[in-house]
mmCIF file of C-alpha atoms and ligand atoms in Angstrom:
data_model
loop_
_atom_site.group_PDB
_atom_site.id
_atom_site.type_symbol
_atom_site.label_atom_id
_atom_site.label_comp_id
_atom_site.label_asym_id
_atom_site.label_seq_id
_atom_site.Cartn_x
_atom_site.Cartn_y
_atom_site.Cartn_z
ATOM 1 C CA MET A 594 0.000 0.000 0.000
ATOM 2 C CA SER A 595 1.329 3.425 -0.948
ATOM 3 C CA ASP A 596 2.158 5.965 1.739
ATOM 4 C CA PRO A 597 -0.991 8.147 2.071
ATOM 5 C CA THR A 598 1.083 11.228 2.941
ATOM 6 C CA THR A 599 2.877 10.895 -0.431
ATOM 7 C CA ASP A 600 -0.556 11.059 -2.115
ATOM 8 C CA ILE A 601 -1.322 14.180 -0.140
ATOM 9 C CA ALA A 602 1.916 15.824 -1.275
ATOM 10 C CA ALA A 603 0.949 14.959 -4.875
ATOM 11 C CA ILE A 604 -2.501 16.524 -4.414
ATOM 12 C CA ALA A 605 -0.908 19.670 -2.991
ATOM 13 C CA ASN A 606 1.404 19.836 -6.025
ATOM 14 C CA ARG A 607 -1.466 19.393 -8.448
ATOM 15 C CA PHE A 608 -3.484 22.196 -6.835
ATOM 16 C CA GLU A 609 -0.405 24.391 -6.711
ATOM 17 C CA THR A 610 -0.069 24.032 -10.494
ATOM 18 C CA GLU A 611 -3.775 24.685 -11.082
ATOM 19 C CA ILE A 612 -3.787 27.725 -8.787
ATOM 20 C CA GLY A 613 -0.693 29.161 -10.439
ATOM 21 C CA ALA A 614 -2.269 28.653 -13.875
ATOM 22 C CA ALA A 615 -5.616 30.307 -12.988
ATOM 23 C CA PRO A 616 -5.705 33.317 -15.368
ATOM 24 C CA ASP A 617 -8.246 35.386 -13.445
ATOM 25 C CA LEU A 618 -10.223 35.612 -10.207
ATOM 26 C CA ALA A 619 -13.161 33.614 -11.583
ATOM 27 C CA ALA A 620 -10.907 30.707 -12.676
ATOM 28 C CA LEU A 621 -9.132 30.817 -9.314
ATOM 29 C CA ASP A 622 -12.438 30.531 -7.497
ATOM 30 C CA ASP A 623 -13.323 27.466 -9.586
ATOM 31 C CA VAL A 624 -10.102 25.819 -8.360
ATOM 32 C CA ARG A 625 -10.865 26.807 -4.761
ATOM 33 C CA VAL A 626 -14.335 25.260 -4.977
ATOM 34 C CA ALA A 627 -12.964 22.089 -6.581
ATOM 35 C CA ALA A 628 -10.527 21.706 -3.661
ATOM 36 C CA LEU A 629 -12.133 23.264 -0.600
ATOM 37 C CA GLY A 630 -15.811 23.730 -1.480
ATOM 38 C CA LYS A 631 -18.472 21.611 0.264
ATOM 39 C CA LYS A 632 -18.080 18.811 -2.286
ATOM 40 C CA GLY A 633 -14.463 19.644 -3.089
ATOM 41 C CA GLU A 634 -11.761 17.004 -3.270
ATOM 42 C CA ILE A 635 -10.104 17.893 0.036
ATOM 43 C CA SER A 636 -13.408 18.307 1.884
ATOM 44 C CA MET A 637 -14.513 14.860 0.683
ATOM 45 C CA MET A 638 -11.220 13.330 1.869
ATOM 46 C CA MET A 639 -11.734 14.908 5.301
ATOM 47 C CA ARG A 640 -15.207 13.462 5.455
ATOM 48 C CA GLY A 641 -13.584 10.039 4.946
ATOM 49 C CA LEU A 642 -11.690 10.433 8.261
ATOM 50 C CA GLY A 643 -14.719 9.183 10.194
ATOM 51 C CA LYS A 644 -14.439 5.692 8.648
ATOM 52 C CA MET A 645 -10.722 5.306 9.413
ATOM 53 C CA SER A 646 -9.149 3.354 12.245
ATOM 54 C CA PRO A 647 -7.796 5.405 15.159
ATOM 55 C CA ASP A 648 -4.204 4.750 13.959
ATOM 56 C CA GLU A 649 -4.935 5.889 10.402
ATOM 57 C CA LYS A 650 -6.783 8.953 11.721
ATOM 58 C CA LYS A 651 -3.757 9.983 13.794
ATOM 59 C CA VAL A 652 -1.698 10.207 10.609
ATOM 60 C CA MET A 653 -4.310 11.376 8.106
ATOM 61 C CA GLY A 654 -6.095 13.945 10.307
ATOM 62 C CA PRO A 655 -3.145 16.309 10.682
ATOM 63 C CA ALA A 656 -1.986 15.608 7.097
ATOM 64 C CA LEU A 657 -5.359 16.555 5.595
ATOM 65 C CA ASN A 658 -5.635 19.638 7.822
ATOM 66 C CA GLY A 659 -2.194 20.674 6.624
ATOM 67 C CA LEU A 660 -3.247 20.105 2.999
ATOM 68 C CA LYS A 661 -6.378 22.202 3.503
ATOM 69 C CA ASN A 662 -4.397 25.069 5.058
ATOM 70 C CA THR A 663 -1.649 24.913 2.404
ATOM 71 C CA VAL A 664 -4.135 25.029 -0.488
ATOM 72 C CA ALA A 665 -6.165 27.834 1.197
ATOM 73 C CA ALA A 666 -2.969 29.873 1.656
ATOM 74 C CA MET A 667 -1.936 29.330 -1.981
ATOM 75 C CA VAL A 668 -5.413 30.484 -3.131
ATOM 76 C CA GLU A 669 -5.107 33.650 -1.004
ATOM 77 C CA THR A 670 -1.622 34.441 -2.339
ATOM 78 C CA ARG A 671 -2.712 33.968 -5.939
ATOM 79 C CA LYS A 672 -5.860 36.017 -5.297
ATOM 80 C CA ALA A 673 -3.809 38.946 -4.007
ATOM 81 C CA ALA A 674 -1.498 38.754 -7.023
ATOM 82 C CA LEU A 675 -4.426 38.685 -9.472
ATOM 83 C CA GLU A 676 -6.126 41.615 -7.720
ATOM 84 C CA ASN A 677 -2.924 43.644 -7.886
ATOM 85 C CA ALA A 678 -2.528 42.861 -11.567
ATOM 86 C CA ALA A 679 -6.166 43.852 -12.211
ATOM 87 C CA LEU A 680 -5.608 47.169 -10.397
ATOM 88 C CA ASP A 681 -2.391 47.856 -12.336
ATOM 89 C CA ALA A 682 -4.185 47.139 -15.614
ATOM 90 C CA ALA A 683 -7.065 49.449 -14.639
ATOM 91 C CA LEU A 684 -4.673 52.221 -13.631
ATOM 92 C CA ALA A 685 -2.809 51.874 -16.923
ATOM 93 C CA SER A 686 -5.896 51.835 -19.158
ATOM 94 C CA GLU A 687 -8.499 53.945 -17.333
ATOM 95 C CA THR A 688 -6.741 57.278 -17.608
ATOM 96 C CA MET A 689 -8.743 60.477 -17.784
ATOM 97 C CA ASP A 690 -7.615 63.593 -19.608
ATOM 98 C CA MET A 691 -8.551 66.391 -17.227
ATOM 99 C CA SER A 692 -7.709 69.006 -19.864
ATOM 100 C CA LEU A 693 -10.313 67.747 -22.355
ATOM 101 C CA PRO A 694 -13.068 70.282 -23.037
ATOM 102 C CA VAL A 695 -16.412 69.184 -21.611
ATOM 103 C CA GLY A 696 -19.097 67.954 -23.990
ATOM 104 C CA ARG A 697 -21.856 69.989 -25.606
ATOM 105 C CA LYS A 698 -24.304 69.690 -22.685
ATOM 106 C CA THR A 699 -22.478 71.753 -20.105
ATOM 107 C CA GLY A 700 -24.276 72.898 -17.010
ATOM 108 C CA THR A 701 -24.186 76.550 -16.002
ATOM 109 C CA LEU A 702 -23.251 78.404 -12.863
ATOM 110 C CA HIS A 703 -26.305 79.800 -11.064
ATOM 111 C CA PRO A 704 -26.260 83.638 -11.046
ATOM 112 C CA VAL A 705 -26.254 83.559 -7.228
ATOM 113 C CA GLN A 706 -23.089 81.464 -7.270
ATOM 114 C CA GLN A 707 -21.542 83.761 -9.881
ATOM 115 C CA VAL A 708 -22.343 86.843 -7.778
ATOM 116 C CA MET A 709 -20.931 85.294 -4.599
ATOM 117 C CA GLU A 710 -17.710 84.528 -6.488
ATOM 118 C CA GLU A 711 -17.555 88.097 -7.818
ATOM 119 C CA MET A 712 -17.952 89.401 -4.267
ATOM 120 C CA ALA A 713 -15.215 87.093 -2.998
ATOM 121 C CA VAL A 714 -12.897 88.366 -5.762
ATOM 122 C CA ILE A 715 -13.542 92.032 -4.878
ATOM 123 C CA PHE A 716 -13.163 91.570 -1.118
ATOM 124 C CA SER A 717 -10.102 89.306 -1.517
ATOM 125 C CA ASP A 718 -8.453 92.157 -3.373
ATOM 126 C CA MET A 719 -9.137 94.353 -0.303
ATOM 127 C CA GLY A 720 -7.476 91.781 1.970
ATOM 128 C CA PHE A 721 -10.526 89.871 3.206
ATOM 129 C CA SER A 722 -10.662 86.097 3.481
ATOM 130 C CA VAL A 723 -13.759 83.921 3.158
ATOM 131 C CA ALA A 724 -15.164 82.223 6.299
ATOM 132 C CA GLU A 725 -17.912 79.626 6.506
ATOM 133 C CA GLY A 726 -19.964 78.010 9.270
ATOM 134 C CA PRO A 727 -22.900 75.651 9.890
ATOM 135 C CA ASP A 728 -26.421 76.312 8.527
ATOM 136 C CA ILE A 729 -27.887 74.829 11.729
ATOM 137 C CA GLU A 730 -26.914 77.087 14.610
ATOM 138 C CA ASP A 731 -27.517 77.403 18.328
ATOM 139 C CA ASP A 732 -29.339 80.277 19.996
ATOM 140 C CA PHE A 733 -26.093 81.718 21.361
ATOM 141 C CA HIS A 734 -24.330 82.170 17.997
ATOM 142 C CA ASN A 735 -27.450 83.238 16.072
ATOM 143 C CA PHE A 736 -28.995 85.610 18.662
ATOM 144 C CA THR A 737 -27.536 85.995 22.160
ATOM 145 C CA ALA A 738 -23.966 86.863 21.121
ATOM 146 C CA LEU A 739 -25.424 89.393 18.646
ATOM 147 C CA ASN A 740 -27.018 91.409 21.427
ATOM 148 C CA PHE A 741 -30.537 90.015 21.045
ATOM 149 C CA PRO A 742 -31.576 89.584 24.702
ATOM 150 C CA PRO A 743 -33.793 86.560 25.514
ATOM 151 C CA GLY A 744 -37.411 87.391 24.685
ATOM 152 C CA HIS A 745 -36.414 90.400 22.585
ATOM 153 C CA PRO A 746 -39.018 91.061 19.845
ATOM 154 C CA ALA A 747 -36.254 91.114 17.204
ATOM 155 C CA ARG A 748 -35.999 87.336 17.628
ATOM 156 C CA ASP A 749 -39.596 87.021 16.417
ATOM 157 C CA MET A 750 -38.985 89.565 13.664
ATOM 158 C CA HIS A 751 -36.435 87.170 12.232
ATOM 159 C CA ASP A 752 -39.148 84.585 11.434
ATOM 160 C CA THR A 753 -36.904 81.850 12.748
ATOM 161 C CA PHE A 754 -37.190 78.204 11.704
ATOM 162 C CA PHE A 755 -36.812 76.253 14.956
ATOM 163 C CA MET A 756 -35.586 72.645 15.020
ATOM 164 C CA VAL A 757 -37.229 69.984 17.231
ATOM 165 C CA PRO A 758 -35.416 70.127 20.615
ATOM 166 C CA ASP A 759 -32.853 67.354 21.157
ATOM 167 C CA ALA A 760 -32.762 64.876 24.099
ATOM 168 C CA GLU A 761 -31.235 67.537 26.364
ATOM 169 C CA GLY A 762 -33.966 70.008 25.414
ATOM 170 C CA ILE A 763 -31.594 72.125 23.302
ATOM 171 C CA GLN A 764 -33.379 73.784 20.418
ATOM 172 C CA LYS A 765 -31.259 74.697 17.414
ATOM 173 C CA VAL A 766 -32.335 77.027 14.598
ATOM 174 C CA LEU A 767 -31.672 77.449 10.882
ATOM 175 C CA ARG A 768 -29.423 80.503 10.884
ATOM 176 C CA THR A 769 -31.377 83.669 10.078
ATOM 177 C CA HIS A 770 -28.212 85.486 8.898
ATOM 178 C CA THR A 771 -24.537 84.571 8.426
ATOM 179 C CA SER A 772 -23.486 86.681 11.454
ATOM 180 C CA PRO A 773 -22.891 83.529 13.563
ATOM 181 C CA VAL A 774 -19.922 82.832 11.259
ATOM 182 C CA GLN A 775 -18.380 86.152 12.344
ATOM 183 C CA ILE A 776 -19.151 85.384 16.005
ATOM 184 C CA ARG A 777 -17.319 82.062 15.639
ATOM 185 C CA THR A 778 -14.379 83.838 13.962
ATOM 186 C CA MET A 779 -14.090 86.487 16.702
ATOM 187 C CA MET A 780 -14.162 83.737 19.348
ATOM 188 C CA SER A 781 -11.463 81.636 17.674
ATOM 189 C CA GLN A 782 -9.120 84.182 16.025
ATOM 190 C CA LYS A 783 -7.176 87.154 17.304
ATOM 191 C CA PRO A 784 -7.648 90.590 15.670
ATOM 192 C CA PRO A 785 -6.873 91.982 13.190
ATOM 193 C CA ILE A 786 -9.829 90.245 11.502
ATOM 194 C CA ARG A 787 -10.993 90.862 7.947
ATOM 195 C CA ILE A 788 -13.508 88.295 6.689
ATOM 196 C CA ILE A 789 -16.578 87.897 4.554
ATOM 197 C CA ALA A 790 -19.156 85.217 5.360
ATOM 198 C CA PRO A 791 -21.172 84.144 2.301
ATOM 199 C CA GLY A 792 -23.859 81.491 2.531
ATOM 200 C CA ARG A 793 -27.431 80.318 2.811
ATOM 201 C CA THR A 794 -29.775 81.807 5.376
ATOM 202 C CA TYR A 795 -33.345 80.938 6.325
ATOM 203 C CA ARG A 796 -36.445 82.789 7.452
ATOM 204 C CA CYS A 797 -40.036 81.573 7.598
ATOM 205 C CA ASP A 798 -41.282 84.070 5.036
ATOM 206 C CA SER A 799 -42.466 83.537 1.461
ATOM 207 C CA ASP A 800 -43.967 86.084 -0.942
ATOM 208 C CA GLN A 801 -43.081 88.096 -4.080
ATOM 209 C CA THR A 802 -39.885 89.442 -2.529
ATOM 210 C CA HIS A 803 -38.982 86.756 0.053
ATOM 211 C CA THR A 804 -37.986 83.104 -0.257
ATOM 212 C CA PRO A 805 -37.620 80.898 2.861
ATOM 213 C CA MET A 806 -33.999 80.214 1.855
ATOM 214 C CA PHE A 807 -31.909 83.127 0.632
ATOM 215 C CA HIS A 808 -28.245 84.111 0.388
ATOM 216 C CA GLN A 809 -26.248 86.664 2.307
ATOM 217 C CA VAL A 810 -22.752 88.009 2.290
ATOM 218 C CA GLU A 811 -21.767 89.586 5.570
ATOM 219 C CA GLY A 812 -18.429 91.182 6.321
ATOM 220 C CA LEU A 813 -16.469 91.963 9.454
ATOM 221 C CA VAL A 814 -13.347 94.030 10.124
ATOM 222 C CA ILE A 815 -11.878 94.205 13.649
ATOM 223 C CA GLY A 816 -8.781 96.132 14.691
ATOM 224 C CA GLU A 817 -7.571 98.671 17.224
ATOM 225 C CA ASP A 818 -8.262 101.809 15.179
ATOM 226 C CA ILE A 819 -11.129 100.927 12.817
ATOM 227 C CA HIS A 820 -13.704 103.688 12.375
ATOM 228 C CA MET A 821 -16.744 104.556 10.312
ATOM 229 C CA GLY A 822 -14.617 106.170 7.586
ATOM 230 C CA HIS A 823 -13.154 102.729 6.855
ATOM 231 C CA LEU A 824 -16.675 101.311 6.681
ATOM 232 C CA LYS A 825 -17.832 103.940 4.177
ATOM 233 C CA GLY A 826 -14.760 103.721 1.964
ATOM 234 C CA CYS A 827 -14.785 99.932 1.903
ATOM 235 C CA LEU A 828 -18.471 99.679 0.951
ATOM 236 C CA MET A 829 -18.349 102.468 -1.642
ATOM 237 C CA ASP A 830 -15.356 100.808 -3.308
ATOM 238 C CA PHE A 831 -17.123 97.467 -3.188
ATOM 239 C CA ILE A 832 -20.311 98.754 -4.843
ATOM 240 C CA SER A 833 -18.430 100.518 -7.662
ATOM 241 C CA ALA A 834 -16.360 97.386 -8.341
ATOM 242 C CA PHE A 835 -19.438 95.165 -8.207
ATOM 243 C CA PHE A 836 -21.528 97.244 -10.629
ATOM 244 C CA GLU A 837 -18.400 97.925 -12.752
ATOM 245 C CA ASN A 838 -19.336 101.602 -12.793
ATOM 246 C CA ASP A 839 -19.013 104.725 -10.597
ATOM 247 C CA VAL A 840 -22.016 104.505 -8.309
ATOM 248 C CA GLU A 841 -23.277 107.369 -6.169
ATOM 249 C CA THR A 842 -24.167 106.177 -2.662
ATOM 250 C CA ARG A 843 -25.614 107.646 0.512
ATOM 251 C CA PHE A 844 -25.668 106.440 4.117
ATOM 252 C CA ARG A 845 -28.861 106.737 6.190
ATOM 253 C CA PRO A 846 -29.060 106.145 9.960
ATOM 254 C CA HIS A 847 -30.782 102.903 10.865
ATOM 255 C CA HIS A 848 -31.005 100.442 13.747
ATOM 256 C CA PHE A 849 -29.690 96.902 14.206
ATOM 257 C CA PRO A 850 -29.251 95.244 17.614
ATOM 258 C CA PHE A 851 -25.668 94.191 16.755
ATOM 259 C CA THR A 852 -24.226 97.516 15.526
ATOM 260 C CA GLU A 853 -24.035 101.033 17.011
ATOM 261 C CA PRO A 854 -24.209 103.332 15.166
ATOM 262 C CA SER A 855 -26.032 101.533 12.352
ATOM 263 C CA ALA A 856 -26.721 102.641 8.796
ATOM 264 C CA GLU A 857 -28.220 101.565 5.518
ATOM 265 C CA MET A 858 -26.518 102.346 2.250
ATOM 266 C CA ASP A 859 -28.560 103.441 -0.771
ATOM 267 C CA VAL A 860 -27.458 103.668 -4.403
ATOM 268 C CA ARG A 861 -28.718 106.065 -7.036
ATOM 269 C CA TYR A 862 -30.738 104.445 -9.807
ATOM 270 C CA GLU A 863 -33.132 105.163 -12.637
ATOM 271 C CA ARG A 864 -35.725 103.163 -14.504
ATOM 272 C CA ASP A 865 -35.025 102.576 -18.168
ATOM 273 C CA GLY A 866 -38.207 101.031 -19.525
ATOM 274 C CA ALA A 867 -38.552 97.694 -17.784
ATOM 275 C CA SER A 868 -34.916 97.564 -16.670
ATOM 276 C CA ILE A 869 -33.088 99.373 -13.886
ATOM 277 C CA LYS A 870 -29.841 101.313 -14.235
ATOM 278 C CA ILE A 871 -27.697 101.498 -11.103
ATOM 279 C CA GLY A 872 -25.355 104.400 -10.403
ATOM 280 C CA SER A 873 -27.113 107.501 -11.585
ATOM 281 C CA GLY A 874 -30.652 108.842 -11.707
ATOM 282 C CA ASP A 875 -33.138 110.511 -9.392
ATOM 283 C CA GLU A 876 -34.115 107.627 -7.158
ATOM 284 C CA TRP A 877 -32.445 105.878 -4.229
ATOM 285 C CA MET A 878 -32.484 102.172 -3.561
ATOM 286 C CA GLU A 879 -31.484 100.514 -0.296
ATOM 287 C CA ILE A 880 -28.737 98.016 -0.985
ATOM 288 C CA LEU A 881 -27.157 96.920 2.317
ATOM 289 C CA GLY A 882 -27.048 97.369 6.096
ATOM 290 C CA CYS A 883 -23.952 98.123 8.144
ATOM 291 C CA GLY A 884 -22.550 99.674 11.279
ATOM 292 C CA MET A 885 -19.884 99.659 13.970
ATOM 293 C CA VAL A 886 -19.898 96.364 15.915
ATOM 294 C CA HIS A 887 -21.831 96.861 19.181
ATOM 295 C CA PRO A 888 -19.614 96.730 22.316
ATOM 296 C CA ASN A 889 -21.872 94.004 23.757
ATOM 297 C CA VAL A 890 -21.132 91.818 20.709
ATOM 298 C CA LEU A 891 -17.384 92.303 21.167
ATOM 299 C CA LYS A 892 -17.725 91.424 24.879
ATOM 300 C CA SER A 893 -19.736 88.275 24.079
ATOM 301 C CA CYS A 894 -16.820 87.136 21.926
ATOM 302 C CA GLY A 895 -14.216 87.833 24.609
ATOM 303 C CA LEU A 896 -12.882 91.034 22.983
ATOM 304 C CA ASP A 897 -12.296 94.179 25.077
ATOM 305 C CA PRO A 898 -14.273 97.054 23.451
ATOM 306 C CA GLU A 899 -11.835 99.527 25.049
ATOM 307 C CA ILE A 900 -9.109 98.049 22.816
ATOM 308 C CA TYR A 901 -10.904 96.708 19.747
ATOM 309 C CA GLN A 902 -13.427 98.282 17.410
ATOM 310 C CA GLY A 903 -14.712 97.230 14.048
ATOM 311 C CA PHE A 904 -17.360 97.454 11.412
ATOM 312 C CA ALA A 905 -19.741 94.915 9.939
ATOM 313 C CA PHE A 906 -22.146 94.815 7.042
ATOM 314 C CA GLY A 907 -24.675 92.496 5.503
ATOM 315 C CA MET A 908 -26.245 92.274 2.076
ATOM 316 C CA GLY A 909 -28.746 90.116 0.258
ATOM 317 C CA VAL A 910 -27.026 88.307 -2.609
ATOM 318 C CA ASP A 911 -30.192 87.270 -4.420
ATOM 319 C CA ARG A 912 -31.411 90.830 -4.857
ATOM 320 C CA LEU A 913 -27.956 92.078 -5.898
ATOM 321 C CA ALA A 914 -27.841 89.306 -8.520
ATOM 322 C CA MET A 915 -31.284 90.331 -9.826
ATOM 323 C CA LEU A 916 -30.234 93.979 -10.036
ATOM 324 C CA LYS A 917 -26.931 93.293 -11.769
ATOM 325 C CA TYR A 918 -28.161 90.695 -14.261
ATOM 326 C CA GLY A 919 -31.752 91.818 -14.790
ATOM 327 C CA MET A 920 -33.675 88.801 -13.518
ATOM 328 C CA PRO A 921 -37.221 90.093 -12.991
ATOM 329 C CA ASP A 922 -38.685 87.518 -10.572
ATOM 330 C CA LEU A 923 -37.101 86.308 -7.337
ATOM 331 C CA ARG A 924 -39.105 83.117 -7.300
ATOM 332 C CA ASP A 925 -37.685 81.934 -10.646
ATOM 333 C CA MET A 926 -34.259 81.946 -8.981
ATOM 334 C CA PHE A 927 -34.809 78.740 -7.031
ATOM 335 C CA ALA A 928 -37.290 76.921 -9.272
ATOM 336 C CA GLY A 929 -34.532 74.898 -10.948
ATOM 337 C CA ASP A 930 -35.931 75.345 -14.477
ATOM 338 C CA PRO A 931 -33.154 74.361 -16.938
ATOM 339 C CA ARG A 932 -34.389 76.912 -19.511
ATOM 340 C CA TRP A 933 -34.047 79.704 -16.946
ATOM 341 C CA LEU A 934 -30.579 78.418 -16.024
ATOM 342 C CA SER A 935 -29.392 78.209 -19.615
ATOM 343 C CA HIS A 936 -30.624 81.786 -20.148
ATOM 344 C CA TYR A 937 -29.296 83.413 -16.963
ATOM 345 C CA GLY A 938 -26.520 80.954 -16.031
ATOM 346 C CA PHE A 939 -22.780 81.521 -16.424
ATOM 347 C CA GLY A 940 -20.124 79.439 -18.129
ATOM 348 C CA PRO A 941 -18.748 77.100 -15.458
ATOM 349 C CA LEU A 942 -15.172 77.380 -16.722
ATOM 350 C CA VAL A 943 -14.962 81.178 -16.675
ATOM 351 C CA GLN A 944 -13.472 82.516 -13.458
ATOM 352 C CA ALA A 945 -14.481 85.965 -12.251
ATOM 353 C CA SER A 946 -11.389 88.127 -11.809
ATOM 354 C CA LEU A 947 -10.639 91.821 -11.482
ATOM 355 C CA GLU A 948 -8.184 91.693 -14.432
ATOM 356 C CA SER A 949 -10.372 89.911 -16.978
ATOM 357 C CA GLY A 950 -13.622 91.527 -15.819
ATOM 358 C CA LEU A 951 -16.005 90.279 -13.188
ATOM 359 C CA SER A 952 -18.753 89.106 -15.504
HETATM 360 C C1 2NL B 2065 -28.762 93.606 6.369
HETATM 361 C C2 2NL B 2065 -27.997 94.044 7.520
HETATM 362 C C3 2NL B 2065 -26.060 93.614 8.780
HETATM 363 C C4 2NL B 2065 -24.311 92.999 10.280
HETATM 364 C C5 2NL B 2065 -25.248 92.665 9.323
HETATM 365 C C6 2NL B 2065 -22.878 91.967 11.990
HETATM 366 C C7 2NL B 2065 -22.231 90.820 12.371
HETATM 367 C C8 2NL B 2065 -21.571 90.811 13.573
HETATM 368 C C9 2NL B 2065 -21.522 91.908 14.353
HETATM 369 C C10 2NL B 2065 -22.170 93.021 13.927
HETATM 370 CL CL1 2NL B 2065 -20.802 89.403 14.101
HETATM 371 N N1 2NL B 2065 -22.833 93.041 12.760
HETATM 372 N N2 2NL B 2065 -23.527 91.977 10.811
HETATM 373 C C11 2NL B 2065 -24.190 94.314 10.649
HETATM 374 C C12 2NL B 2065 -25.009 95.267 10.117
HETATM 375 C C13 2NL B 2065 -25.952 94.932 9.150
HETATM 376 O O1 2NL B 2065 -26.958 93.191 7.831
HETATM 377 O O2 2NL B 2065 -29.618 94.329 5.942
HETATM 378 N N3 2NL B 2065 -28.486 92.452 5.823
HETATM 379 C C14 2NL B 2065 -29.161 91.960 4.685
#
């Protein structure tokens, strides 16, 4: 009778050859099933152990276990090699030319996105950086730190969307302005600070001139010697750059809880048939709100108002986009109609810049 362990070595050799010859993962799995599957050759041999004498079992048990482990290890090694080869082949063949022009059906940049990029370009040139923060805010960052005392009617005036309170009873809100971004910046960065905060804002209000989601750009400058002259110069320069035209402006006293003094800025305009011309004319249009940051706001952020002062401003991006590009109806802006987008949208590959023109 032949030595059974010699047979086992022969089986191992045969599977080694078959595994090495398997050209792909599917063929390799066929070999694995033929050897180690439920009805595979090695599994069937192991099932035969039960009919053997105790002496035979002592020899064949460990030998078959060894065979099983050897073949399983060879399958794994081959599998890894085949997977590596498949990845190499994919990397070599599936290249993508990132410089290829896009196809005929290009999407367009929404005018609101275009206008926010134009604003970022103008303010970057004046030394501002862009800051962002969460759309879902807590009461402290959206109201308390901005000098809205608890129960103050201005909280209701903001038509706030309240979230369902969490397990600890904490009720978050959809931010009603992007000011919380500036609060977060003042609490985490040392002056001098020069940032704009563009983004989505939310108020429970919907009619001809209001959508429940709208876009704002706010700005904040904090230093040791910032005064209202800086505020006026900065905003006048911004408006002229934005409308690509000399624009006559005026500042009117106003009130906001978070600035003192506060003002609104108007621009001269005239009607020209159905369209509106910004810059000259006999009428004034309110275009943004601004002011010197209220000492209570500075204190809430851990800044000493005896040392630091600053100005802040806020403007509605959607309305500025409508004015600059002549979209007549606010509600078309967020309807997602592809015909509207192909008419009013901007080429996605054209970057706004001060050198090549903003728009
Ligand atoms: C408007 C008016 C404004 C601000 C926003 C602000 C932010 C901080 C501190 C002080 Cl952290 N002020 N933001 C200031 C004045 C006006 O927005 O009419 N927006 C559409």
